[in-house]
Amino acid sequence: MKTTWLKLFSLFLGCFVLLLFTSCGKNNTHEGSITSGKVRWASFPIGIYVDSYLLSDASAKKDLEDAMQFWENKTGKHLFQIQGGWNNGIPVEGSLSEPDSLKGNVIYFMGPWQFFSSAAGNTILMSDQGIIQNSVVFINAEKVYCEGNCATQTNEISRRKLFAHELGHFLGLGHVSETGNIMYPSIEHGADLDSVNIDISALQSVID
Ligand SMILES: [Zn+2]
């Protein structure tokens, strides 16, 4: 008798948990799995907290602002609003690979780096029914970056370009296979954002 009740209770609990998951429809997506247009923000601009370490470095802040400007020029919209510094540690609840939730919209400078060692950045989107609720951009603090136009350090990764790439994911854009596009999976040499391409229709699918 006791076992039967226990079985019934387990069944009830299982169904309840399943119902909870299907009805809330929350998903987290890492940048390698993002498909352009599958998820998007409900409205703009989006308030973003930036790692205080990055904000305190004038050249890093400039690179980030240039990257934001890049997307705003392409869309003609005010997309991003820096709300202040982030000092609250890793902005993720649960595991990094499968977060339960994100603590806000944050650009986080991560060291030691806890994702694929070759990656300079990783963006996670948390969405509900196709609408992005929060996004966190992780920047690998263990890589060497060049700032601004990278005039003298042509072999280093352009921080400005990396920010622009990750902000593309932040907006809901996925990778493309065409080189010269800002959403190509690896950050190509050079720091000139005027010469990189974007996929206009993909951008329209997340902005318009
Ligand atoms: Zn990427």
JSON list of N, CA, C and O and ligand atoms in Angstrom, two decimals, residues 30-32 34 121-123 162 165-166 168-169 173-176 182-187, ligand 1:
[
{"chain": "A", "resi": 30, "resn": "HIS", "atom": "N", "xyz": [24.26, 28.55, -26.26]},
{"chain": "A", "resi": 30, "resn": "HIS", "atom": "CA", "xyz": [25.63, 29.06, -26.39]},
{"chain": "A", "resi": 30, "resn": "HIS", "atom": "C", "xyz": [25.86, 29.48, -27.84]},
{"chain": "A", "resi": 30, "resn": "HIS", "atom": "O", "xyz": [25.19, 28.99, -28.75]},
{"chain": "A", "resi": 31, "resn": "GLU", "atom": "N", "xyz": [26.83, 30.36, -28.04]},
{"chain": "A", "resi": 31, "resn": "GLU", "atom": "CA", "xyz": [26.95, 31.01, -29.34]},
{"chain": "A", "resi": 31, "resn": "GLU", "atom": "C", "xyz": [27.09, 30.06, -30.51]},
{"chain": "A", "resi": 31, "resn": "GLU", "atom": "O", "xyz": [26.62, 30.36, -31.60]},
{"chain": "A", "resi": 32, "resn": "GLY", "atom": "N", "xyz": [27.75, 28.90, -30.32]},
{"chain": "A", "resi": 32, "resn": "GLY", "atom": "CA", "xyz": [27.92, 27.95, -31.42]},
{"chain": "A", "resi": 32, "resn": "GLY", "atom": "C", "xyz": [26.61, 27.37, -31.91]},
{"chain": "A", "resi": 32, "resn": "GLY", "atom": "O", "xyz": [26.53, 26.83, -33.01]},
{"chain": "A", "resi": 34, "resn": "ILE", "atom": "N", "xyz": [23.58, 29.17, -31.84]},
{"chain": "A", "resi": 34, "resn": "ILE", "atom": "CA", "xyz": [22.58, 30.20, -32.15]},
{"chain": "A", "resi": 34, "resn": "ILE", "atom": "C", "xyz": [22.30, 30.21, -33.66]},
{"chain": "A", "resi": 34, "resn": "ILE", "atom": "O", "xyz": [23.21, 30.19, -34.47]},
{"chain": "A", "resi": 121, "resn": "GLY", "atom": "N", "xyz": [35.90, 34.43, -26.95]},
{"chain": "A", "resi": 121, "resn": "GLY", "atom": "CA", "xyz": [34.65, 34.87, -26.34]},
{"chain": "A", "resi": 121, "resn": "GLY", "atom": "C", "xyz": [33.60, 33.78, -26.39]},
{"chain": "A", "resi": 121, "resn": "GLY", "atom": "O", "xyz": [33.74, 32.80, -27.12]},
{"chain": "A", "resi": 122, "resn": "ASN", "atom": "N", "xyz": [32.58, 33.95, -25.59]},
{"chain": "A", "resi": 122, "resn": "ASN", "atom": "CA", "xyz": [31.43, 33.04, -25.64]},
{"chain": "A", "resi": 122, "resn": "ASN", "atom": "C", "xyz": [30.21, 33.81, -25.15]},
{"chain": "A", "resi": 122, "resn": "ASN", "atom": "O", "xyz": [30.27, 34.49, -24.14]},
{"chain": "A", "resi": 123, "resn": "THR", "atom": "N", "xyz": [29.15, 33.76, -25.92]},
{"chain": "A", "resi": 123, "resn": "THR", "atom": "CA", "xyz": [27.92, 34.46, -25.53]},
{"chain": "A", "resi": 123, "resn": "THR", "atom": "C", "xyz": [26.82, 33.45, -25.29]},
{"chain": "A", "resi": 123, "resn": "THR", "atom": "O", "xyz": [26.65, 32.50, -26.06]},
{"chain": "A", "resi": 162, "resn": "LEU", "atom": "N", "xyz": [36.31, 41.63, -31.64]},
{"chain": "A", "resi": 162, "resn": "LEU", "atom": "CA", "xyz": [35.75, 40.57, -30.79]},
{"chain": "A", "resi": 162, "resn": "LEU", "atom": "C", "xyz": [34.46, 41.05, -30.13]},
{"chain": "A", "resi": 162, "resn": "LEU", "atom": "O", "xyz": [33.45, 40.33, -30.14]},
{"chain": "A", "resi": 165, "resn": "HIS", "atom": "N", "xyz": [31.70, 41.05, -32.69]},
{"chain": "A", "resi": 165, "resn": "HIS", "atom": "CA", "xyz": [31.24, 39.69, -32.96]},
{"chain": "A", "resi": 165, "resn": "HIS", "atom": "C", "xyz": [30.31, 39.19, -31.84]},
{"chain": "A", "resi": 165, "resn": "HIS", "atom": "O", "xyz": [29.21, 38.70, -32.09]},
{"chain": "A", "resi": 166, "resn": "GLU", "atom": "N", "xyz": [30.76, 39.36, -30.61]},
{"chain": "A", "resi": 166, "resn": "GLU", "atom": "CA", "xyz": [29.96, 38.86, -29.48]},
{"chain": "A", "resi": 166, "resn": "GLU", "atom": "C", "xyz": [28.65, 39.64, -29.34]},
{"chain": "A", "resi": 166, "resn": "GLU", "atom": "O", "xyz": [27.61, 39.07, -29.00]},
{"chain": "A", "resi": 168, "resn": "GLY", "atom": "N", "xyz": [27.00, 40.75, -31.78]},
{"chain": "A", "resi": 168, "resn": "GLY", "atom": "CA", "xyz": [26.15, 40.16, -32.82]},
{"chain": "A", "resi": 168, "resn": "GLY", "atom": "C", "xyz": [25.38, 38.98, -32.25]},
{"chain": "A", "resi": 168, "resn": "GLY", "atom": "O", "xyz": [24.16, 38.84, -32.44]},
{"chain": "A", "resi": 169, "resn": "HIS", "atom": "N", "xyz": [26.08, 38.12, -31.48]},
{"chain": "A", "resi": 169, "resn": "HIS", "atom": "CA", "xyz": [25.41, 37.00, -30.82]},
{"chain": "A", "resi": 169, "resn": "HIS", "atom": "C", "xyz": [24.40, 37.52, -29.80]},
{"chain": "A", "resi": 169, "resn": "HIS", "atom": "O", "xyz": [23.30, 36.99, -29.67]},
{"chain": "A", "resi": 173, "resn": "LEU", "atom": "N", "xyz": [22.21, 36.85, -33.38]},
{"chain": "A", "resi": 173, "resn": "LEU", "atom": "CA", "xyz": [22.78, 36.39, -34.65]},
{"chain": "A", "resi": 173, "resn": "LEU", "atom": "C", "xyz": [23.65, 35.15, -34.44]},
{"chain": "A", "resi": 173, "resn": "LEU", "atom": "O", "xyz": [24.40, 35.06, -33.47]},
{"chain": "A", "resi": 174, "resn": "GLY", "atom": "N", "xyz": [23.57, 34.23, -35.40]},
{"chain": "A", "resi": 174, "resn": "GLY", "atom": "CA", "xyz": [24.41, 33.04, -35.38]},
{"chain": "A", "resi": 174, "resn": "GLY", "atom": "C", "xyz": [25.64, 33.22, -36.26]},
{"chain": "A", "resi": 174, "resn": "GLY", "atom": "O", "xyz": [25.84, 34.28, -36.84]},
{"chain": "A", "resi": 175, "resn": "HIS", "atom": "N", "xyz": [26.44, 32.16, -36.34]},
{"chain": "A", "resi": 175, "resn": "HIS", "atom": "CA", "xyz": [27.65, 32.21, -37.16]},
{"chain": "A", "resi": 175, "resn": "HIS", "atom": "C", "xyz": [27.30, 32.10, -38.65]},
{"chain": "A", "resi": 175, "resn": "HIS", "atom": "O", "xyz": [26.25, 31.59, -39.02]},
{"chain": "A", "resi": 176, "resn": "VAL", "atom": "N", "xyz": [28.24, 32.58, -39.49]},
{"chain": "A", "resi": 176, "resn": "VAL", "atom": "CA", "xyz": [28.13, 32.41, -40.94]},
{"chain": "A", "resi": 176, "resn": "VAL", "atom": "C", "xyz": [29.43, 31.78, -41.44]},
{"chain": "A", "resi": 176, "resn": "VAL", "atom": "O", "xyz": [30.46, 31.87, -40.77]},
{"chain": "A", "resi": 182, "resn": "ILE", "atom": "N", "xyz": [31.45, 39.68, -40.02]},
{"chain": "A", "resi": 182, "resn": "ILE", "atom": "CA", "xyz": [31.72, 39.82, -38.59]},
{"chain": "A", "resi": 182, "resn": "ILE", "atom": "C", "xyz": [31.28, 38.59, -37.80]},
{"chain": "A", "resi": 182, "resn": "ILE", "atom": "O", "xyz": [31.82, 38.28, -36.73]},
{"chain": "A", "resi": 183, "resn": "MET", "atom": "N", "xyz": [30.31, 37.82, -38.34]},
{"chain": "A", "resi": 183, "resn": "MET", "atom": "CA", "xyz": [29.84, 36.63, -37.64]},
{"chain": "A", "resi": 183, "resn": "MET", "atom": "C", "xyz": [30.54, 35.34, -38.09]},
{"chain": "A", "resi": 183, "resn": "MET", "atom": "O", "xyz": [30.09, 34.24, -37.75]},
{"chain": "A", "resi": 184, "resn": "TYR", "atom": "N", "xyz": [31.65, 35.47, -38.82]},
{"chain": "A", "resi": 184, "resn": "TYR", "atom": "CA", "xyz": [32.49, 34.30, -39.10]},
{"chain": "A", "resi": 184, "resn": "TYR", "atom": "C", "xyz": [32.98, 33.78, -37.74]},
{"chain": "A", "resi": 184, "resn": "TYR", "atom": "O", "xyz": [33.31, 34.59, -36.87]},
{"chain": "A", "resi": 185, "resn": "PRO", "atom": "N", "xyz": [33.03, 32.45, -37.55]},
{"chain": "A", "resi": 185, "resn": "PRO", "atom": "CA", "xyz": [33.28, 31.93, -36.20]},
{"chain": "A", "resi": 185, "resn": "PRO", "atom": "C", "xyz": [34.59, 32.36, -35.55]},
{"chain": "A", "resi": 185, "resn": "PRO", "atom": "O", "xyz": [34.65, 32.46, -34.33]},
{"chain": "A", "resi": 186, "resn": "SER", "atom": "N", "xyz": [35.65, 32.60, -36.33]},
{"chain": "A", "resi": 186, "resn": "SER", "atom": "CA", "xyz": [36.87, 33.06, -35.67]},
{"chain": "A", "resi": 186, "resn": "SER", "atom": "C", "xyz": [37.13, 34.52, -36.01]},
{"chain": "A", "resi": 186, "resn": "SER", "atom": "O", "xyz": [36.72, 35.00, -37.07]},
{"chain": "A", "resi": 187, "resn": "ILE", "atom": "N", "xyz": [37.76, 35.20, -35.09]},
{"chain": "A", "resi": 187, "resn": "ILE", "atom": "CA", "xyz": [38.03, 36.64, -35.29]},
{"chain": "A", "resi": 187, "resn": "ILE", "atom": "C", "xyz": [39.21, 36.75, -36.25]},
{"chain": "A", "resi": 187, "resn": "ILE", "atom": "O", "xyz": [40.33, 36.36, -35.94]},
{"chain": "B", "resi": 1, "resn": "ZN", "atom": "ZN", "xyz": [30.85, 33.48, -32.33]}
]
